[in-house]
């Protein structure tokens, strides 16, 4: 089956590469010529563990190609994934311009029945919008869809019986699907507009472990009202189905909201533990002990209970804003989410106050920052808390020395005036304070005696809680974490 992915960013490139590795023939499309020529010359525009190896393997196997020619890629593909950006508008709502443009481009390139799969994170109703745009931009009237409609209720594999599994787990085609696909092949003249289905298939991968997440997901969500499209989606994800990945099959609107609900909930969990940590700072309690005890409660789970500078990255900030805005447009004031968004913003300010508490007036002070990426194992600095804090410190007149194992090039593009260093020690040299802003593993085992010697004053502000306060104090540091001293 030929697949085309439109948008070769973090999601599109990982999706395309992993689907090629599942044995499918994949063309990744992007409008960014530089990105495509880099990929075509053996380079990889982003860092993700294991991604480069998989790209090389699948290019050599002839299953993965890269192009800027969207029309050709769409024409030769049965399934088209959309993985373009959905950034925030000024009011917080999701900006759907890239999605709308792609829908128009797909419409102009249709040559047979297609399944159009939206992987971008989008507000409820976007699948319908994509459908409307494609209908509008296809030159003539659409042949009435003959696809059988499935009920819009969630079915969860593997406990619920799948209509596509026969006895002994053998996958079978339902007769209606076979009849329809044959009919589609034989009866659609190429001069007429073409039938298509739109599927919502949100992506849950995390940057920094994107390849692993894509190939070992907690779940696959498929939102569609077409049994034919569902069958094709299940074929695509067959390798995951075979390893018993749960499938949540639902309607497009529910699938779209599932993605926002997951991200908003995780953002809430992070913010909750940050609020507890801030309270710990006031009363001398230890947030690690609290998070550990909370995590031992099976109803809570230990994940996303790590206090720090607040959530960042390309998803949580924009998705919480977009969900809040979407709820407002539906006449619903999502008070909890409003609180989360504002507490997360305040967290950056509180961390800056921590630095000020130890250094006093920041004008002319030199602050060493370890970590620029929004989290470890990525070069992505979109809405990075580290970058936000640097901006606040610059406003106060501080000088910044900084280091990150992967994100220096990206940061230099937006903050060229910082002093970028080769490693942790060059960063600390002569600085008034050392601030750990990203939880890179290599920052967990610093030569602390060396750091102490080269800092102007031995102050370590550990905004990711990588160190034990007692150890640092015994070495003569002034140390403070988040919610533990
Ligand atoms: P990205 O900015 O890294 O990539 C988007 C790509 O789409 C860019 O390379 C851009 O050039 C390309 N593009 C835009 N319009 C195009 C067009 N008309 N034709 C061809 N290419 C076009 O974005 P991303 O981080 O991959 O995110 C994509 C979507 O997936 C967003 O909605 C995001 O919220 C969602 N998502 C992201 C993550 C993540 O961790 N990054 C995880 C899950 C979901």
Short mmCIF file of C-alpha atoms and ligand atoms in Angstrom, two decimals:
data_model
loop_
_atom_site.label_atom_id
_atom_site.label_comp_id
_atom_site.label_asym_id
_atom_site.label_seq_id
_atom_site.Cartn_x
_atom_site.Cartn_y
_atom_site.Cartn_z
CA UNK A 1 0.00 0.00 0.00
CA UNK A 2 1.36 3.43 -0.92
CA UNK A 3 1.17 6.02 1.82
CA UNK A 4 1.96 9.69 1.67
CA UNK A 5 2.65 11.91 4.67
CA UNK A 6 2.16 15.64 4.21
CA UNK A 7 4.33 17.58 6.67
CA UNK A 8 7.73 16.08 7.44
CA UNK A 9 8.27 17.55 10.91
CA UNK A 10 8.59 15.73 14.25
CA UNK A 11 5.34 13.84 13.77
CA UNK A 12 5.39 13.39 9.99
CA UNK A 13 8.98 12.22 9.74
CA UNK A 14 8.64 9.77 12.61
CA UNK A 15 5.27 8.49 11.34
CA UNK A 16 6.55 8.08 7.79
CA UNK A 17 9.74 6.35 8.86
CA UNK A 18 8.01 3.95 11.24
CA UNK A 19 5.28 3.09 8.73
CA UNK A 20 8.00 2.36 6.15
CA UNK A 21 9.59 0.14 8.75
CA UNK A 22 6.25 -1.69 9.06
CA UNK A 23 6.81 -2.62 5.39
CA UNK A 24 4.63 0.04 3.74
CA UNK A 25 5.77 2.19 0.85
CA UNK A 26 5.93 5.77 2.15
CA UNK A 27 6.51 9.16 0.56
CA UNK A 28 7.11 12.05 2.97
CA UNK A 29 6.21 15.45 1.55
CA UNK A 30 7.21 18.87 2.80
CA UNK A 31 7.05 22.34 1.34
CA UNK A 32 10.39 23.13 2.96
CA UNK A 33 12.85 22.48 0.13
CA UNK A 34 15.87 22.68 2.42
CA UNK A 35 14.45 20.01 4.70
CA UNK A 36 13.68 17.67 1.80
CA UNK A 37 17.05 18.12 0.14
CA UNK A 38 18.77 17.51 3.49
CA UNK A 39 16.81 14.26 3.87
CA UNK A 40 17.54 13.29 0.26
CA UNK A 41 21.24 13.82 0.85
CA UNK A 42 21.29 11.54 3.91
CA UNK A 43 20.83 14.18 6.62
CA UNK A 44 18.15 14.27 9.34
CA UNK A 45 16.65 17.66 10.26
CA UNK A 46 15.69 16.77 13.85
CA UNK A 47 17.19 14.67 16.59
CA UNK A 48 15.22 11.67 17.84
CA UNK A 49 16.83 8.55 19.29
CA UNK A 50 17.04 5.77 16.65
CA UNK A 51 15.44 7.88 13.92
CA UNK A 52 18.49 8.30 11.70
CA UNK A 53 19.20 4.56 11.66
CA UNK A 54 15.60 3.75 10.71
CA UNK A 55 15.52 6.39 7.98
CA UNK A 56 18.71 5.00 6.42
CA UNK A 57 17.45 1.42 6.66
CA UNK A 58 14.14 2.18 4.97
CA UNK A 59 15.63 4.40 2.26
CA UNK A 60 18.00 1.54 1.37
CA UNK A 61 15.09 -0.90 1.33
CA UNK A 62 13.35 1.39 -1.19
CA UNK A 63 10.34 1.93 1.08
CA UNK A 64 10.93 5.57 2.11
CA UNK A 65 11.28 8.63 -0.14
CA UNK A 66 11.14 12.39 0.36
CA UNK A 67 9.74 14.99 -2.00
CA UNK A 68 8.31 18.49 -2.31
CA UNK A 69 5.99 17.28 -5.08
CA UNK A 70 2.72 16.99 -3.16
CA UNK A 71 0.55 16.41 -6.21
CA UNK A 72 2.54 13.43 -7.44
CA UNK A 73 2.77 11.93 -3.94
CA UNK A 74 -1.00 12.25 -3.42
CA UNK A 75 -1.80 10.78 -6.82
CA UNK A 76 0.28 7.67 -6.23
CA UNK A 77 -0.99 7.07 -2.65
CA UNK A 78 -4.11 5.43 -1.35
CA UNK A 79 -3.74 6.87 2.13
CA UNK A 80 -2.69 10.43 2.87
CA UNK A 81 -1.64 11.42 6.37
CA UNK A 82 -1.74 15.10 7.30
CA UNK A 83 0.94 16.02 9.87
CA UNK A 84 1.34 19.77 9.45
CA UNK A 85 1.59 22.31 12.26
CA UNK A 86 -1.39 23.69 14.16
CA UNK A 87 0.19 26.60 16.06
CA UNK A 88 -1.66 29.01 18.32
CA UNK A 89 -3.37 32.16 17.11
CA UNK A 90 -2.90 35.25 19.29
CA UNK A 91 -6.14 34.46 21.16
CA UNK A 92 -4.96 30.91 21.95
CA UNK A 93 -7.16 29.19 19.38
CA UNK A 94 -5.62 26.64 17.03
CA UNK A 95 -4.48 28.09 13.73
CA UNK A 96 -5.73 25.73 11.03
CA UNK A 97 -4.29 27.51 7.99
CA UNK A 98 -1.76 24.75 7.22
CA UNK A 99 -4.47 22.08 7.47
CA UNK A 100 -6.82 24.05 5.22
CA UNK A 101 -4.12 24.61 2.62
CA UNK A 102 -3.23 20.92 2.59
CA UNK A 103 -6.90 19.95 2.22
CA UNK A 104 -7.14 22.22 -0.83
CA UNK A 105 -3.92 20.75 -2.26
CA UNK A 106 -5.21 17.21 -1.75
CA UNK A 107 -8.50 18.12 -3.45
CA UNK A 108 -6.62 19.41 -6.46
CA UNK A 109 -4.57 16.20 -6.70
CA UNK A 110 -7.27 13.55 -6.33
CA UNK A 111 -7.24 10.80 -8.96
CA UNK A 112 -9.05 7.93 -7.18
CA UNK A 113 -10.60 7.01 -3.83
CA UNK A 114 -8.35 8.12 -0.91
CA UNK A 115 -8.33 7.82 2.83
CA UNK A 116 -7.27 11.15 4.30
CA UNK A 117 -5.94 10.72 7.81
CA UNK A 118 -5.45 13.70 10.07
CA UNK A 119 -2.62 13.24 12.58
CA UNK A 120 -2.24 16.89 13.52
CA UNK A 121 -3.78 18.00 16.82
CA UNK A 122 -6.93 19.90 15.88
CA UNK A 123 -10.14 21.23 17.43
CA UNK A 124 -13.33 19.24 17.31
CA UNK A 125 -14.98 19.51 13.92
CA UNK A 126 -11.78 19.70 11.87
CA UNK A 127 -12.35 16.33 10.14
CA UNK A 128 -15.68 17.72 8.93
CA UNK A 129 -13.95 20.92 7.83
CA UNK A 130 -11.36 18.93 5.85
CA UNK A 131 -14.18 17.02 4.19
CA UNK A 132 -15.99 20.24 3.28
CA UNK A 133 -12.84 21.79 1.82
CA UNK A 134 -12.07 18.74 -0.29
CA UNK A 135 -15.65 18.57 -1.50
CA UNK A 136 -15.56 22.26 -2.35
CA UNK A 137 -12.24 22.16 -4.16
CA UNK A 138 -12.79 19.03 -6.15
CA UNK A 139 -13.73 20.38 -9.56
CA UNK A 140 -17.12 18.65 -10.02
CA UNK A 141 -19.82 17.20 -7.79
CA UNK A 142 -18.89 14.24 -5.62
CA UNK A 143 -20.11 10.75 -6.38
CA UNK A 144 -22.31 9.78 -3.39
CA UNK A 145 -20.24 7.85 -0.84
CA UNK A 146 -21.18 4.19 -0.71
CA UNK A 147 -19.13 3.41 2.39
CA UNK A 148 -21.03 1.64 5.13
CA UNK A 149 -21.44 3.79 8.22
CA UNK A 150 -20.30 2.38 11.52
CA UNK A 151 -21.83 3.47 14.83
CA UNK A 152 -20.10 6.39 16.53
CA UNK A 153 -19.27 4.57 19.72
CA UNK A 154 -15.93 3.56 21.13
CA UNK A 155 -14.80 -0.06 20.79
CA UNK A 156 -11.62 -1.08 22.55
CA UNK A 157 -9.41 -3.84 21.15
CA UNK A 158 -8.52 -6.50 22.22
CA UNK A 159 -11.32 -7.20 24.74
CA UNK A 160 -14.13 -6.13 22.43
CA UNK A 161 -14.68 -8.33 19.39
CA UNK A 162 -13.33 -6.80 16.20
CA UNK A 163 -15.52 -6.99 13.12
CA UNK A 164 -12.34 -7.58 11.13
CA UNK A 165 -11.10 -10.66 12.98
CA UNK A 166 -12.25 -14.11 11.96
CA UNK A 167 -11.98 -17.35 13.88
CA UNK A 168 -8.60 -18.08 15.37
CA UNK A 169 -7.60 -14.43 15.05
CA UNK A 170 -7.32 -14.57 11.25
CA UNK A 171 -8.13 -11.22 9.73
CA UNK A 172 -10.97 -11.29 7.23
CA UNK A 173 -12.51 -8.67 4.98
CA UNK A 174 -16.22 -8.03 5.69
CA UNK A 175 -18.20 -8.68 2.48
CA UNK A 176 -19.47 -5.09 2.32
CA UNK A 177 -15.90 -3.80 2.33
CA UNK A 178 -14.81 -6.14 -0.45
CA UNK A 179 -17.84 -5.24 -2.53
CA UNK A 180 -17.24 -1.56 -2.04
CA UNK A 181 -13.55 -1.54 -2.85
CA UNK A 182 -14.16 -3.55 -6.02
CA UNK A 183 -16.97 -1.18 -6.98
CA UNK A 184 -14.73 1.81 -6.34
CA UNK A 185 -12.01 0.41 -8.59
CA UNK A 186 -14.31 -0.46 -11.45
CA UNK A 187 -16.91 2.24 -11.55
CA UNK A 188 -15.17 5.57 -10.92
CA UNK A 189 -14.34 7.33 -14.17
CA UNK A 190 -11.20 9.44 -13.80
CA UNK A 191 -12.85 12.58 -15.15
CA UNK A 192 -15.25 12.85 -12.21
CA UNK A 193 -14.62 14.01 -8.64
CA UNK A 194 -13.51 11.22 -6.40
CA UNK A 195 -14.84 9.60 -3.30
CA UNK A 196 -12.79 9.81 -0.11
CA UNK A 197 -13.01 9.28 3.62
CA UNK A 198 -11.54 11.44 6.36
CA UNK A 199 -10.14 9.77 9.47
CA UNK A 200 -9.00 11.38 12.70
CA UNK A 201 -5.97 9.53 14.03
CA UNK A 202 -4.32 11.70 16.69
CA UNK A 203 -0.69 11.09 17.57
CA UNK A 204 0.54 10.59 21.14
CA UNK A 205 4.30 10.25 20.62
CA UNK A 206 6.60 12.20 22.91
CA UNK A 207 9.59 14.06 21.54
CA UNK A 208 12.76 12.49 22.86
CA UNK A 209 11.31 8.98 22.58
CA UNK A 210 9.21 9.44 19.44
CA UNK A 211 10.30 6.32 17.54
CA UNK A 212 9.81 4.10 20.58
CA UNK A 213 6.43 5.68 21.33
CA UNK A 214 5.21 5.28 17.76
CA UNK A 215 6.16 1.61 17.68
CA UNK A 216 5.00 0.85 21.25
CA UNK A 217 1.94 3.06 21.75
CA UNK A 218 -0.42 2.77 24.72
CA UNK A 219 -3.27 3.00 22.25
CA UNK A 220 -4.24 3.77 18.67
CA UNK A 221 -7.23 6.07 18.30
CA UNK A 222 -9.13 5.89 15.03
CA UNK A 223 -12.03 8.25 14.49
CA UNK A 224 -14.05 7.50 11.38
CA UNK A 225 -17.56 6.86 10.19
CA UNK A 226 -16.45 4.68 7.30
CA UNK A 227 -16.01 0.93 7.72
CA UNK A 228 -13.89 0.89 4.58
CA UNK A 229 -11.48 3.52 5.92
CA UNK A 230 -11.37 1.72 9.26
CA UNK A 231 -10.36 -1.48 7.54
CA UNK A 232 -7.52 0.32 5.74
CA UNK A 233 -6.35 1.94 8.98
CA UNK A 234 -6.30 -1.43 10.70
CA UNK A 235 -4.21 -2.81 7.84
CA UNK A 236 -1.73 0.03 8.26
CA UNK A 237 -1.42 -0.52 12.01
CA UNK A 238 -1.46 -4.31 11.70
CA UNK A 239 2.01 -4.75 13.28
CA UNK A 240 0.75 -2.90 16.38
CA UNK A 241 -2.53 -4.82 16.40
CA UNK A 242 -0.51 -8.04 16.43
CA UNK A 243 1.31 -6.97 19.60
CA UNK A 244 -2.05 -6.37 21.30
CA UNK A 245 -2.04 -2.59 21.21
CA UNK A 246 -5.50 -1.41 22.30
CA UNK A 247 -7.47 0.25 19.48
CA UNK A 248 -10.06 2.87 20.37
CA UNK A 249 -12.45 3.10 17.45
CA UNK A 250 -14.76 6.04 17.58
CA UNK A 251 -16.15 8.95 15.59
CA UNK A 252 -13.85 11.76 14.36
CA UNK A 253 -15.10 14.35 16.87
CA UNK A 254 -14.42 12.07 19.84
CA UNK A 255 -10.97 11.18 18.48
CA UNK A 256 -10.14 14.88 18.15
CA UNK A 257 -11.23 15.58 21.72
CA UNK A 258 -9.36 12.53 23.12
CA UNK A 259 -6.06 14.09 22.06
CA UNK A 260 -6.81 17.43 23.75
CA UNK A 261 -8.18 15.70 26.85
CA UNK A 262 -4.98 13.63 27.24
CA UNK A 263 -2.66 16.61 26.86
CA UNK A 264 -4.75 18.85 29.10
CA UNK A 265 -4.85 16.18 31.80
CA UNK A 266 -1.08 15.63 31.71
CA UNK A 267 -0.47 19.38 31.80
CA UNK A 268 -2.78 19.54 34.82
CA UNK A 269 -0.87 16.77 36.58
CA UNK A 270 2.47 18.52 36.04
CA UNK A 271 1.00 21.79 37.25
CA UNK A 272 -0.52 20.16 40.31
CA UNK A 273 2.82 18.78 41.52
CA UNK A 274 4.45 22.15 40.80
CA UNK A 275 1.86 23.82 43.03
CA UNK A 276 2.56 21.29 45.78
CA UNK A 277 6.31 21.91 45.33
CA UNK A 278 5.80 25.67 45.69
CA UNK A 279 3.93 25.03 48.91
CA UNK A 280 6.78 22.78 50.08
CA UNK A 281 9.18 25.67 49.49
CA UNK A 282 7.14 27.75 51.91
CA UNK A 283 6.88 25.17 54.69
CA UNK A 284 10.08 23.12 54.33
CA UNK A 285 8.39 19.89 53.23
CA UNK A 286 10.03 17.63 50.59
CA UNK A 287 8.06 17.33 47.36
CA UNK A 288 9.96 14.17 46.34
CA UNK A 289 8.59 12.27 49.29
CA UNK A 290 5.13 13.59 48.53
CA UNK A 291 5.34 12.68 44.82
CA UNK A 292 6.63 9.23 45.72
CA UNK A 293 3.78 8.59 48.11
CA UNK A 294 1.23 9.94 45.65
CA UNK A 295 2.68 7.80 42.87
CA UNK A 296 2.38 4.67 44.99
CA UNK A 297 -1.36 5.18 44.94
CA UNK A 298 -2.44 3.07 41.96
CA UNK A 299 -5.21 5.55 41.17
CA UNK A 300 -2.66 8.33 40.65
CA UNK A 301 0.47 6.63 39.12
CA UNK A 302 3.99 8.07 39.48
CA UNK A 303 4.24 9.51 35.97
CA UNK A 304 4.16 13.27 35.36
CA UNK A 305 4.75 14.01 39.02
CA UNK A 306 8.15 15.66 38.58
CA UNK A 307 8.24 19.25 39.74
CA UNK A 308 10.17 21.83 37.76
CA UNK A 309 9.87 24.98 35.70
CA UNK A 310 6.42 24.18 34.31
CA UNK A 311 5.42 22.34 31.16
CA UNK A 312 6.67 23.50 27.76
CA UNK A 313 7.32 22.14 24.30
CA UNK A 314 5.37 22.28 21.09
CA UNK A 315 2.23 20.59 22.42
CA UNK A 316 1.06 21.14 26.01
CA UNK A 317 1.12 24.97 25.98
CA UNK A 318 -0.68 25.33 22.65
CA UNK A 319 -3.08 22.42 23.23
CA UNK A 320 -4.21 23.63 26.66
CA UNK A 321 -4.77 27.10 25.21
CA UNK A 322 -6.62 25.67 22.20
CA UNK A 323 -8.88 23.49 24.34
CA UNK A 324 -9.67 26.38 26.67
CA UNK A 325 -10.46 28.59 23.69
CA UNK A 326 -12.53 25.90 21.99
CA UNK A 327 -14.57 25.33 25.17
CA UNK A 328 -15.19 29.09 25.38
CA UNK A 329 -16.49 29.17 21.82
CA UNK A 330 -18.93 26.42 22.88
CA UNK A 331 -20.10 28.66 25.73
CA UNK A 332 -18.23 26.69 28.40
CA UNK A 333 -15.81 28.32 30.82
CA UNK A 334 -13.23 25.57 31.47
CA UNK A 335 -12.15 27.00 34.83
CA UNK A 336 -9.74 24.23 35.78
CA UNK A 337 -7.79 24.58 32.54
CA UNK A 338 -7.69 28.36 32.87
CA UNK A 339 -6.08 27.89 36.30
CA UNK A 340 -3.56 25.39 34.91
CA UNK A 341 -2.50 27.74 32.10
CA UNK A 342 -2.04 30.67 34.45
CA UNK A 343 -0.23 28.62 37.16
CA UNK A 344 2.14 27.26 34.52
CA UNK A 345 3.03 30.76 33.38
CA UNK A 346 3.58 31.82 36.98
CA UNK A 347 5.92 28.86 37.53
CA UNK A 348 8.52 30.45 35.20
CA UNK A 349 8.24 33.69 37.18
CA UNK A 350 8.57 31.93 40.53
CA UNK A 351 11.73 30.16 39.33
CA UNK A 352 13.16 33.51 38.25
CA UNK A 353 12.31 34.87 41.73
CA UNK A 354 14.29 31.97 43.22
CA UNK A 355 17.35 33.09 41.28
CA UNK A 356 16.79 36.70 42.37
CA UNK A 357 16.43 35.62 45.99
CA UNK A 358 19.96 34.20 45.91
CA UNK A 359 21.63 36.86 43.75
CA UNK A 360 19.69 40.03 44.56
CA UNK A 361 19.69 42.56 41.71
CA UNK A 362 20.45 40.63 38.51
CA UNK A 363 21.86 43.60 36.57
CA UNK A 364 25.36 42.65 35.42
CA UNK A 365 25.26 39.23 37.13
CA UNK A 366 26.42 36.20 35.14
CA UNK A 367 24.04 33.26 35.18
CA UNK A 368 25.13 29.84 33.93
CA UNK A 369 22.25 27.86 32.45
CA UNK A 370 22.52 24.12 31.80
CA UNK A 371 19.89 22.99 29.32
CA UNK A 372 17.96 24.84 26.60
CA UNK A 373 15.74 22.14 25.07
CA UNK A 374 12.25 21.87 26.55
CA UNK A 375 13.19 18.42 27.82
CA UNK A 376 16.03 15.96 27.45
CA UNK A 377 16.80 13.94 24.31
CA UNK A 378 15.48 16.55 21.92
CA UNK A 379 16.78 19.63 20.13
CA UNK A 380 13.31 21.22 20.22
CA UNK A 381 13.15 24.56 22.01
CA UNK A 382 9.55 25.46 21.17
CA UNK A 383 8.01 26.99 24.33
CA UNK A 384 11.01 25.69 26.27
CA UNK A 385 10.83 26.71 29.94
CA UNK A 386 14.62 27.19 29.91
CA UNK A 387 14.35 29.69 27.07
CA UNK A 388 11.43 31.49 28.76
CA UNK A 389 13.47 31.85 31.94
CA UNK A 390 16.48 33.13 30.01
CA UNK A 391 14.27 35.81 28.47
CA UNK A 392 13.03 36.86 31.94
CA UNK A 393 16.63 36.99 33.22
CA UNK A 394 17.78 39.04 30.22
CA UNK A 395 15.00 41.55 30.98
CA UNK A 396 16.50 41.95 34.47
CA UNK A 397 19.89 42.77 32.94
CA UNK A 398 21.67 39.43 33.57
CA UNK A 399 24.39 37.99 31.33
CA UNK A 400 23.74 34.40 30.26
CA UNK A 401 26.28 31.66 29.66
CA UNK A 402 24.64 28.43 28.53
CA UNK A 403 25.09 24.90 27.25
CA UNK A 404 22.85 22.16 25.86
CA UNK A 405 23.97 18.89 24.25
CA UNK A 406 21.67 19.32 21.21
CA UNK A 407 19.69 22.56 21.28
CA UNK A 408 22.38 25.25 20.92
CA UNK A 409 21.94 25.72 17.16
CA UNK A 410 18.19 26.19 17.47
CA UNK A 411 18.56 28.59 20.42
CA UNK A 412 21.26 30.65 18.71
CA UNK A 413 18.75 31.42 15.93
CA UNK A 414 16.37 33.19 18.33
CA UNK A 415 18.79 34.39 21.04
CA UNK A 416 22.07 35.18 19.27
CA UNK A 417 23.51 37.36 22.05
CA UNK A 418 23.93 34.63 24.70
CA UNK A 419 27.37 33.15 25.43
CA UNK A 420 27.19 29.58 24.11
CA UNK A 421 29.67 27.19 25.72
CA UNK A 422 31.21 23.84 24.78
CA UNK A 423 30.27 22.02 27.97
CA UNK A 424 29.00 22.31 31.53
CA UNK A 425 32.32 23.47 32.96
CA UNK A 426 32.98 26.24 30.47
CA UNK A 427 29.43 27.41 31.25
CA UNK A 428 30.00 27.51 35.00
CA UNK A 429 33.37 29.26 34.71
CA UNK A 430 33.24 32.59 36.55
CA UNK A 431 29.43 32.60 36.89
CA UNK A 432 27.50 33.88 39.91
CA UNK A 433 25.15 30.88 39.96
CA UNK A 434 24.64 27.59 38.13
CA UNK A 435 21.04 26.86 37.11
CA UNK A 436 19.96 23.42 35.86
CA UNK A 437 17.05 24.05 33.49
CA UNK A 438 16.71 20.79 31.49
CA UNK A 439 16.94 17.27 32.89
CA UNK A 440 19.64 15.89 30.57
CA UNK A 441 21.16 12.72 32.03
CA UNK A 442 24.67 14.09 31.59
CA UNK A 443 23.84 16.89 34.06
CA UNK A 444 23.14 14.30 36.78
CA UNK A 445 26.78 13.41 37.27
CA UNK A 446 28.67 16.68 37.19
CA UNK A 447 32.10 16.90 38.81
CA UNK A 448 30.71 19.02 41.62
CA UNK A 449 34.04 19.84 43.24
CA UNK A 450 35.30 21.18 39.93
CA UNK A 451 32.06 23.15 39.47
CA UNK A 452 32.42 24.62 42.96
CA UNK A 453 35.96 25.73 42.22
CA UNK A 454 35.15 27.48 38.93
CA UNK A 455 31.93 29.23 39.96
CA UNK A 456 32.38 32.74 41.30
CA UNK A 457 30.00 31.83 44.14
CA UNK A 458 29.04 28.19 44.84
CA UNK A 459 25.28 28.48 44.31
CA UNK A 460 23.44 25.70 42.48
CA UNK A 461 19.78 26.14 41.65
CA UNK A 462 18.52 22.78 40.52
CA UNK A 463 15.22 23.53 38.77
CA UNK A 464 14.85 19.86 37.74
CA UNK A 465 15.65 18.34 41.14
CA UNK A 466 18.51 16.19 39.80
CA UNK A 467 20.56 16.28 43.02
CA UNK A 468 20.14 15.43 46.68
CA UNK A 469 20.10 18.63 48.73
CA UNK A 470 22.11 17.06 51.60
CA UNK A 471 24.96 15.99 49.26
CA UNK A 472 25.28 19.42 47.73
CA UNK A 473 25.21 21.14 51.09
CA UNK A 474 27.88 18.79 52.47
CA UNK A 475 30.10 19.89 49.56
CA UNK A 476 29.66 23.51 50.58
CA UNK A 477 27.12 24.61 47.97
CA UNK A 478 24.20 26.88 48.54
CA UNK A 479 21.62 24.59 46.97
CA UNK A 480 17.96 24.85 46.20
CA UNK A 481 15.68 22.63 44.14
CA UNK A 482 11.95 22.95 43.46
CA UNK A 483 10.01 22.01 46.56
CA UNK A 484 13.07 20.70 48.40
CA UNK A 485 16.01 22.46 50.04
P1 LIG B 1 6.47 20.58 12.69
O1 LIG B 1 6.35 22.05 12.64
O2 LIG B 1 7.72 19.96 13.20
O3 LIG B 1 6.22 19.99 11.21
C1 LIG B 1 5.21 20.42 10.36
C2 LIG B 1 5.75 20.36 8.94
O4 LIG B 1 4.69 20.57 8.03
C3 LIG B 1 6.80 21.41 8.62
O5 LIG B 1 8.00 20.77 8.18
C4 LIG B 1 6.18 22.25 7.51
O6 LIG B 1 7.12 22.72 6.56
C5 LIG B 1 5.22 21.24 6.90
N1 LIG B 1 4.13 21.83 6.12
C6 LIG B 1 3.26 22.80 6.48
N2 LIG B 1 2.40 23.05 5.47
C7 LIG B 1 2.71 22.20 4.46
C8 LIG B 1 2.20 21.97 3.16
N3 LIG B 1 1.16 22.67 2.69
N4 LIG B 1 2.77 21.04 2.39
C9 LIG B 1 3.82 20.34 2.83
N5 LIG B 1 4.36 20.51 4.05
C10 LIG B 1 3.81 21.43 4.87
O7 LIG B 1 5.21 20.08 13.52
P2 LIG B 1 5.10 18.76 14.44
O8 LIG B 1 5.75 19.00 15.75
O9 LIG B 1 5.47 17.59 13.64
O10 LIG B 1 3.53 18.75 14.72
C11 LIG B 1 2.59 18.46 13.70
C12 LIG B 1 1.23 18.26 14.33
O11 LIG B 1 1.27 17.11 15.18
C13 LIG B 1 0.77 19.41 15.21
O12 LIG B 1 -0.62 19.54 15.12
C14 LIG B 1 1.14 18.95 16.62
O13 LIG B 1 0.33 19.54 17.61
C15 LIG B 1 0.88 17.47 16.52
N6 LIG B 1 1.67 16.65 17.45
C16 LIG B 1 2.96 16.98 17.70
C17 LIG B 1 3.71 16.18 18.58
C18 LIG B 1 5.13 16.52 18.89
O14 LIG B 1 5.66 15.98 19.87
N7 LIG B 1 5.79 17.37 18.14
C19 LIG B 1 3.12 15.05 19.18
C20 LIG B 1 1.80 14.74 18.86
C21 LIG B 1 1.08 15.56 18.01
#
